[in-house]
Coordinates of C-alpha atoms in Angstrom, one line a residue:
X1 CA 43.7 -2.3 79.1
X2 CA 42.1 -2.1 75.6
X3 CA 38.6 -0.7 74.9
X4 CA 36.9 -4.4 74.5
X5 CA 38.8 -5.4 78.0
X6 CA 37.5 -2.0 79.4
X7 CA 33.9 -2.3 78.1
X8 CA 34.1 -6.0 80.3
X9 CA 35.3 -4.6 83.3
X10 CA 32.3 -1.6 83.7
X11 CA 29.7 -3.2 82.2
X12 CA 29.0 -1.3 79.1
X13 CA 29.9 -1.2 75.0
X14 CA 32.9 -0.1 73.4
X15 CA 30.7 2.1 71.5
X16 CA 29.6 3.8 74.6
X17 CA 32.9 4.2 75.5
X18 CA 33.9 5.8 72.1
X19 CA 30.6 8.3 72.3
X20 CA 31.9 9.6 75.9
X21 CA 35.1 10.3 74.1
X22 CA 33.4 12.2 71.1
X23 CA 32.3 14.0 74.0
X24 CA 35.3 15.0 75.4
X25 CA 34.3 13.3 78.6
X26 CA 37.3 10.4 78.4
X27 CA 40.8 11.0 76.7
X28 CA 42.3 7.5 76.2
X29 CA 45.6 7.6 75.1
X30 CA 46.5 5.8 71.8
X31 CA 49.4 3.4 71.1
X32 CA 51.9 4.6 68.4
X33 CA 51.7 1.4 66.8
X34 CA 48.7 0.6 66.2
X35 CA 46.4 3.3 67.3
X36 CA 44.7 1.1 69.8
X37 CA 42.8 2.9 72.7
X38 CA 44.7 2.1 76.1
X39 CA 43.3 3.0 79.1
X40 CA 44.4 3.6 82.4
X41 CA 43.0 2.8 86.1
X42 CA 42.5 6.8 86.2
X43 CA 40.4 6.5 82.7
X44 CA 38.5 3.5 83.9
X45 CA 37.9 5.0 87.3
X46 CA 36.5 7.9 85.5
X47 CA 34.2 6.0 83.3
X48 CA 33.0 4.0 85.9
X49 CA 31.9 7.9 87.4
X50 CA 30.5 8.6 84.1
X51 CA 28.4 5.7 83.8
X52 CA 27.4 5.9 86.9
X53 CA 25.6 9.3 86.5
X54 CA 24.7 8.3 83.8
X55 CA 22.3 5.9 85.3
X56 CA 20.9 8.0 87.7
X57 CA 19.9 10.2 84.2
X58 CA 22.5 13.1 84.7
X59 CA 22.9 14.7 81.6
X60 CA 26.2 14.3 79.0
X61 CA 27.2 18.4 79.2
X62 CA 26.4 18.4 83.5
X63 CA 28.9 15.6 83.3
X64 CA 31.0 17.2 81.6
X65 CA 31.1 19.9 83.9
X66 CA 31.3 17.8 87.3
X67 CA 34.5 16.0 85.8
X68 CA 36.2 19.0 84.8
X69 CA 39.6 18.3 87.0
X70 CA 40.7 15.2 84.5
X71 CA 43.6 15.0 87.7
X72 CA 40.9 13.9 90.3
X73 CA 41.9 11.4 92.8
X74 CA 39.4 8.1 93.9
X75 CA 37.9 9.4 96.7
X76 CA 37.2 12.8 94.6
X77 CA 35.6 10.5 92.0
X78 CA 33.8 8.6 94.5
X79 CA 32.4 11.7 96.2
X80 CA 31.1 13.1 92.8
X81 CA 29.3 9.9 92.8
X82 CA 27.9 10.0 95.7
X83 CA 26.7 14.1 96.4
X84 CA 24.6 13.2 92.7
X85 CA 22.9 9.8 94.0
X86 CA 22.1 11.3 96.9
X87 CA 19.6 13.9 95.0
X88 CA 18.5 11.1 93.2
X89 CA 17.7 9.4 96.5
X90 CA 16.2 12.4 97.4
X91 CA 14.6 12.9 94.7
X92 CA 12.6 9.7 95.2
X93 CA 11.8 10.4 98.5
X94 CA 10.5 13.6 97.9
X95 CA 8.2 12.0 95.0
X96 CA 6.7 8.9 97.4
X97 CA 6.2 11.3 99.9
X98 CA 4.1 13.2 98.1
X99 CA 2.3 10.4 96.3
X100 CA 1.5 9.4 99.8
X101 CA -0.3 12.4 100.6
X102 CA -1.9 12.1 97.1
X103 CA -3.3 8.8 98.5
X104 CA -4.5 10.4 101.7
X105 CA -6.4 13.9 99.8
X106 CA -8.2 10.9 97.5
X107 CA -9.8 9.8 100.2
X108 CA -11.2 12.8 101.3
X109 CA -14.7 13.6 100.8
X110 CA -14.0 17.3 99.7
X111 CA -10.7 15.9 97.8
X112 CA -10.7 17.9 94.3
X113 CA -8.2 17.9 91.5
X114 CA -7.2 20.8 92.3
X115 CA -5.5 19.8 95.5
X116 CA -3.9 16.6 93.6
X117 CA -2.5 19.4 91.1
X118 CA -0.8 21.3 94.2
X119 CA 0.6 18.8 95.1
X120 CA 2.2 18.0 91.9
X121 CA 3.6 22.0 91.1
X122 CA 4.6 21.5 94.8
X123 CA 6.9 18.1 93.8
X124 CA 8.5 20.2 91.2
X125 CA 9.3 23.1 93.3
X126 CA 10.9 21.5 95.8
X127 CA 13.0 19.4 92.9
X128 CA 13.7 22.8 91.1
X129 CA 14.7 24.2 94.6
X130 CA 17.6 21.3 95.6
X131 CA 19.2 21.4 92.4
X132 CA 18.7 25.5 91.1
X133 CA 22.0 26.9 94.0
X134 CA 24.6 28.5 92.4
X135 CA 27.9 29.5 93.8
X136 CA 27.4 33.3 92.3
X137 CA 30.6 34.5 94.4
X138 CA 32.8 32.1 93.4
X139 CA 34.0 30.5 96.1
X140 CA 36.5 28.7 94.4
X141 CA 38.5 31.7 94.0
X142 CA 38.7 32.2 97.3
X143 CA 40.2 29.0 99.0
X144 CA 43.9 29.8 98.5
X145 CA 43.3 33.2 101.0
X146 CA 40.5 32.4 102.5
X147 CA 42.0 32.7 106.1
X148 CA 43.6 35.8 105.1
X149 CA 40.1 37.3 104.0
X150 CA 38.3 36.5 106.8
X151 CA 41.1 38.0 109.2
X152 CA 40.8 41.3 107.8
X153 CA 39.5 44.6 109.0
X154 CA 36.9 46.1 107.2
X155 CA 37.1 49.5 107.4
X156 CA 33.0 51.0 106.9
X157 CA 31.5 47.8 107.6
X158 CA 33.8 44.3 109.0
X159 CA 31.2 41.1 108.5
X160 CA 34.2 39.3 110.4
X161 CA 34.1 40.7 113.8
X162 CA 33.8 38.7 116.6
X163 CA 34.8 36.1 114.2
X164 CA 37.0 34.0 116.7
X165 CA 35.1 34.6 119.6
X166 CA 32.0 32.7 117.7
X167 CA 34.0 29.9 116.6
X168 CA 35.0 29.5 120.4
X169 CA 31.7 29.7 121.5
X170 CA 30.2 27.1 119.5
X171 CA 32.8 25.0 120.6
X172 CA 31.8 25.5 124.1
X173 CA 28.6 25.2 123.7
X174 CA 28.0 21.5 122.1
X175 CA 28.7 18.8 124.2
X176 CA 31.3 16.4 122.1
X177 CA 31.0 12.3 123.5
X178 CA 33.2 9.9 122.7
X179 CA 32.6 8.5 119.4
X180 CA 30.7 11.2 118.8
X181 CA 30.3 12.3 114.5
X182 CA 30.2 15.8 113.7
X183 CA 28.9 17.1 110.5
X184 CA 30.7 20.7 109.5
X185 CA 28.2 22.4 106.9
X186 CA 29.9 24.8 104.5
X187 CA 33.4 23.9 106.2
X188 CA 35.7 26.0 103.7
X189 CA 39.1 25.3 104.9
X190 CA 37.7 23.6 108.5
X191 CA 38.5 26.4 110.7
X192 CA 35.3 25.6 112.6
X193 CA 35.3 21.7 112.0
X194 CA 39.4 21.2 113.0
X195 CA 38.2 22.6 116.5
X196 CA 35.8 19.7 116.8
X197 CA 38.5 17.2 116.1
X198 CA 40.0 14.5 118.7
X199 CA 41.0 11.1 119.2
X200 CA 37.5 9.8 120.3
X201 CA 35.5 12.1 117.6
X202 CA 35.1 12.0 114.0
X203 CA 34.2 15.4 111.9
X204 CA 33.0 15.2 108.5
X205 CA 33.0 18.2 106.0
X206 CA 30.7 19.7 103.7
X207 CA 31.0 22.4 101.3
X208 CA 30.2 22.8 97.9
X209 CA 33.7 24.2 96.5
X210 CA 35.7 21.4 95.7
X211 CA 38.9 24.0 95.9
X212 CA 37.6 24.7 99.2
X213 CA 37.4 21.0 100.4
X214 CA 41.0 20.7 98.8
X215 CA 42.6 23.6 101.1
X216 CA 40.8 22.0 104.0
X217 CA 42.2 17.9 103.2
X218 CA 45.4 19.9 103.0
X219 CA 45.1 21.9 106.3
X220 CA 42.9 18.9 108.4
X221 CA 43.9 15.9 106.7
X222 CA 41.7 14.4 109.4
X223 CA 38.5 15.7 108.8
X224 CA 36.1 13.6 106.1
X225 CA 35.8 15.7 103.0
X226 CA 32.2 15.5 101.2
X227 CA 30.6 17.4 98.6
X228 CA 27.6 18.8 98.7
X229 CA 25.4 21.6 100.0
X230 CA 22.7 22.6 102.7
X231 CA 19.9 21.5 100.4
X232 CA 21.5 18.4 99.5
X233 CA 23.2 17.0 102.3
X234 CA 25.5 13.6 101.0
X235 CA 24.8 11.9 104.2
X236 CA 21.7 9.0 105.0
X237 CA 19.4 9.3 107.8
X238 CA 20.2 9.8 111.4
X239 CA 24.0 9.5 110.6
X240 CA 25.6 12.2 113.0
X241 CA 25.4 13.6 116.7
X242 CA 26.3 17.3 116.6
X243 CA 26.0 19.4 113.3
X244 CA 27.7 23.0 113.2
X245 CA 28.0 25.9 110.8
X246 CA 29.4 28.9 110.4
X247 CA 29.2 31.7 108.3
X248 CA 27.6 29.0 105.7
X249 CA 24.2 29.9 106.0
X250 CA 23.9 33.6 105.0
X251 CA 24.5 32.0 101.6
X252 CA 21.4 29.5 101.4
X253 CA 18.1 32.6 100.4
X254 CA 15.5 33.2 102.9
X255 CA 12.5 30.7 101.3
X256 CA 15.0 27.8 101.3
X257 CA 16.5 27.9 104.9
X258 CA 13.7 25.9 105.9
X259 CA 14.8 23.2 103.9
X260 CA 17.8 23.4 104.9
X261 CA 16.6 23.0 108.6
X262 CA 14.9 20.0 107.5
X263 CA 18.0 18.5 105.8
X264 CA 20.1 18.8 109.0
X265 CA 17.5 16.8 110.9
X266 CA 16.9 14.4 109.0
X267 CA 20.6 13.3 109.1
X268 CA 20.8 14.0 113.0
X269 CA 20.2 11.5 115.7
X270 CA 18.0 11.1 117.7
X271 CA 19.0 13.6 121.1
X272 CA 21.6 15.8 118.3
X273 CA 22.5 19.2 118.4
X274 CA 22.7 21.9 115.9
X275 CA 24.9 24.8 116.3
X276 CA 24.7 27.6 113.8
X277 CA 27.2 30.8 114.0
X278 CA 26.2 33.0 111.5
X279 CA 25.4 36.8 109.6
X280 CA 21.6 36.9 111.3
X281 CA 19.0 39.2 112.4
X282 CA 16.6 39.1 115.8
X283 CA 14.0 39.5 113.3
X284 CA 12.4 41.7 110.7
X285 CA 12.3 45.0 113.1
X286 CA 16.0 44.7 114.0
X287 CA 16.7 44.0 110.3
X288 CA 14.9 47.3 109.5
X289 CA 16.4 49.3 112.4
X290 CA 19.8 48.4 111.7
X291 CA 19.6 48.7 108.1
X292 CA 17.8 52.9 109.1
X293 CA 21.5 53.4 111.1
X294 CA 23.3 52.8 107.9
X295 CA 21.0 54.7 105.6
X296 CA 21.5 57.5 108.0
X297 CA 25.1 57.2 108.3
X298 CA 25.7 56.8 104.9
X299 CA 27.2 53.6 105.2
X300 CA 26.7 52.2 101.6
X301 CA 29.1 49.4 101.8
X302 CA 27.4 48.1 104.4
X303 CA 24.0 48.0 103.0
X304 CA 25.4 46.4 99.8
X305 CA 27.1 43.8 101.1
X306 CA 24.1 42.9 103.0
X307 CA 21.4 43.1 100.5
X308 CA 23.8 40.8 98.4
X309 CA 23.6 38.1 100.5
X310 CA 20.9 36.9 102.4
X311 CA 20.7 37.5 106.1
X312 CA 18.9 35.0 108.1
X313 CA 15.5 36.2 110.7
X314 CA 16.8 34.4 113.7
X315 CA 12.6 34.7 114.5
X316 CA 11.8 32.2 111.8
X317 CA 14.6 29.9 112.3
X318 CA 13.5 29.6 116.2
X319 CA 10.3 28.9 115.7
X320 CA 10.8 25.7 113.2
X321 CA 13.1 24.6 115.7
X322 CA 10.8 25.1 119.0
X323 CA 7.6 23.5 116.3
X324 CA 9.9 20.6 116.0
X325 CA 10.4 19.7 119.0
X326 CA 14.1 21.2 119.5
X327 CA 15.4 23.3 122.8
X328 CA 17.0 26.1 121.6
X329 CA 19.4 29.0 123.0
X330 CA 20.6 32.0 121.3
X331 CA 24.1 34.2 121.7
X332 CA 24.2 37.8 120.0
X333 CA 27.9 38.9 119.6
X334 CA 26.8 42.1 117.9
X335 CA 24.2 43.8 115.5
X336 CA 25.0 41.2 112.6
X337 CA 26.1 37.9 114.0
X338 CA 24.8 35.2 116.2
X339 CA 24.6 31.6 117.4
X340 CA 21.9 29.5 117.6
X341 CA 21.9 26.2 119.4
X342 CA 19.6 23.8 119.5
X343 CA 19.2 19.7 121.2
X344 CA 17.1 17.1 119.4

C-alpha cells in the first residue's frame, strides 16, 4: 500500500507518517521506479503501535526505544500496546482516586491546603514510582543461559540452593481448579509457570525482558506471554485465581513491594492465592544476624551480592497481607530463601 492508502487505513496524515520516518521510527521501502513509499502489513502494524502510544502521550524517543526489534511479530506489537495503556489506565486511576480523597479532606472542618498539597506530591510519587524501574542487571543478557545459571553451584555464597525444592513446594502448596488462570510474575523462561500448566488451567506470563518472554514462548509455547512488571501488572481487575513468583521479587526495592502487593490483588479474585518463593529475610534481626556471620567469616561475596539487590522483610510483607484480610503460611528452606502463601 502507498502512503495516502496507509494514512486511510490508521487514521492519520501522510505527513504524520513521513515525520515518524524522519524519526527513524518506520522504514518504508521505496519503489525503484518511482520512489513511491510502499508499505507492508509489518510497517502498518507498526504504525498503528506508534500511533497508538502516541495517543496515550508516550514520547517520540521512548517509542523509539520500545520498537527497537523492527522484526516483532503481532502479538509482540500488540503486547507493547497493551503493558503502555495499562499505565495509562493506571495512571488515571491513581489520579481519581486521589481527587476523591481531595473531595473528602475539603469537607473537613480542620481540611488545610496543606493536606490537598500532600496529596498532590503523593499523586506524583506514586506515578514517578510505576514508571522509574530499571532492568540495571540486564536481564536480557541472560535468557539464552538462564537455566544454566541458575543450576550452578556457587562456591562462597549459592543464592540457588534449594532452588528446585521451592519450585516444588509452591506447586504443592496452591490449590489449581479446573479452569483455573494463573498469573506467573517475573516468569523468565517459565520454569515456575510450565509446572502450573494442564489441560483444565491456563498460565499467563509476566516479565519485563522481552528476550526472556522469547526463551520462555519457545520453551512453553503454552503459556500467555505479557510484558510488563510488578508495578505495572498488564492485566484488569480480578482477572486471575492463583498468582506465583519466584525469585522475581528480590528485584522490585524495599519502599515499592508494597505496591507491588497491591498490584497482585487487585488483579486476583475474589478467594485467590498468592504464592511467592523468593531471596527473603524473617525480618530485620535475622537480616542483621546473618549478614554479622558473613562479616565474621569473611564472606565478601556474599554480602555484595546481597546488598546489590534488595532482600525482602518477610515481617512487612505478612503484615500487609494479614491487614488485608489474607491467611497466610510461611516455608523457610534456609537462611536466604522462603515461601510465602497467602488465600484471598
Amino acid at each position: 500500500m502507498y502512503i495516502k492508502e496507509v494514512a486511510k487505513l490508521v487514521s492519520t496524515t501522510p505527513r504524520a507518517i513521513r515525520f515518524y520516518e524522519e524519526k527513524g521510527l518506520i522504514s518504508p521501502q521505496k519503489d525503484t521506479y518511482n520512489d513511491y513509499r510502499y508499505f507492508t502489513e509489518k510497517d502498518i502494524l507498526r504504525l498503528s503501535t506508534i500511533l497508538a502510544l502516541r495517543e496515550i502521550d508516550v514520547g517520540v524517543a521512548d517509542i523509539k526505544n520500545l520498537l527497537e526489534d523492527s522484526n516483532m511479530s503481532m502479538e509482540q506489537y500488540l503486547d507493547i500496546q497493551r503493558a503502555a495503556m495499562v499505565e495509562k489506565w493506571m495512571e488515571m486511576k491513581d489520579m481519581i482516586h486521589t481527587i476523591d480523597q481531595m473531595v473528602e479532606r475539603a469537607g473537613d472542618e480542620d481540611y488545610s491546603i496543606a493536606d490537598i498539597h500532600e496529596l498532590a506530591q503523593h499523586l506524583k510519587n506514586l506515578r514517578s514510582i510505576r514508571t522509574r524501574w530499571q532492568d540495571k542487571w540486564n536481564f536480557d543478557s541472560w535468557a539464552e543461559d538462564f537455566d544454566n545459571h541458575i543450576k550452578r553451584e556457587g562456591h562462597a555464597f549459592n543464592v540457588h540452593q534449594d532452588y528446585n525444592e521451592a519450585l516444588d513446594q509452591v506447586v504443592d502448596t496452591i490449590k489449581l481448579q479446573p479452569g483455573d488462570t494463573s498469573l506467573d510474575i517475573g516468569i523468565g523462561t517459565g520454569n515456575l509457570g510450565s509446572k502450573l500448566l494442564s489441560a483444565d488451567t491456563n498460565v499467563i506470563g509476566v516479565d519485563q525482558s522481552d528476550k526472556m518472554l522469547t526463551v520462555c514462548n519457545e520453551n512453553h509455547p503454552a503459556i500467555e506471554t505479557r510484558k510488563g512488571h510488578f508495578l505495572a501488572l498488564p492485566l484488569l481487575n480480578d482477572q486471575v485465581d492463583v498468582i506465583v513468583s519466584s525469585y522475581a521479587l528480590h528485584h522490585v526495592p524495599d519502599e515499592e513491594k508494597i505496591i507491588a502487593l497491591e498490584e497482585m490483588d487487585r488483579v486476583l479474585k475474589p478467594h485467590g492465592q498468592i504464592c511467592i518463593a523468593d531471596l527473603m529475610f524473617v525480618n530485620d534481626q535475622h537480616r542483621a544476624n546473618f549478614m554479622d556471620s558473613l562479616q565474621a567469616a569473611g564472606n565478601n561475596e556474599a554480602i555484595d551480592a546481597i546488598e546489590d539487590e534488595y532482600y525482602a522483610d518477610q515481617s512487612l510483607l505478612m503484615e500487609w497481607l494479614d491487614a488485608n484480610n489474607y491467611y497466610v503460611e510461611t516455608h523457610l528452606f534456609n537462611d536466604i530463601l522462603s515461601m510465602i502463601y497467602a488465600r484471598k
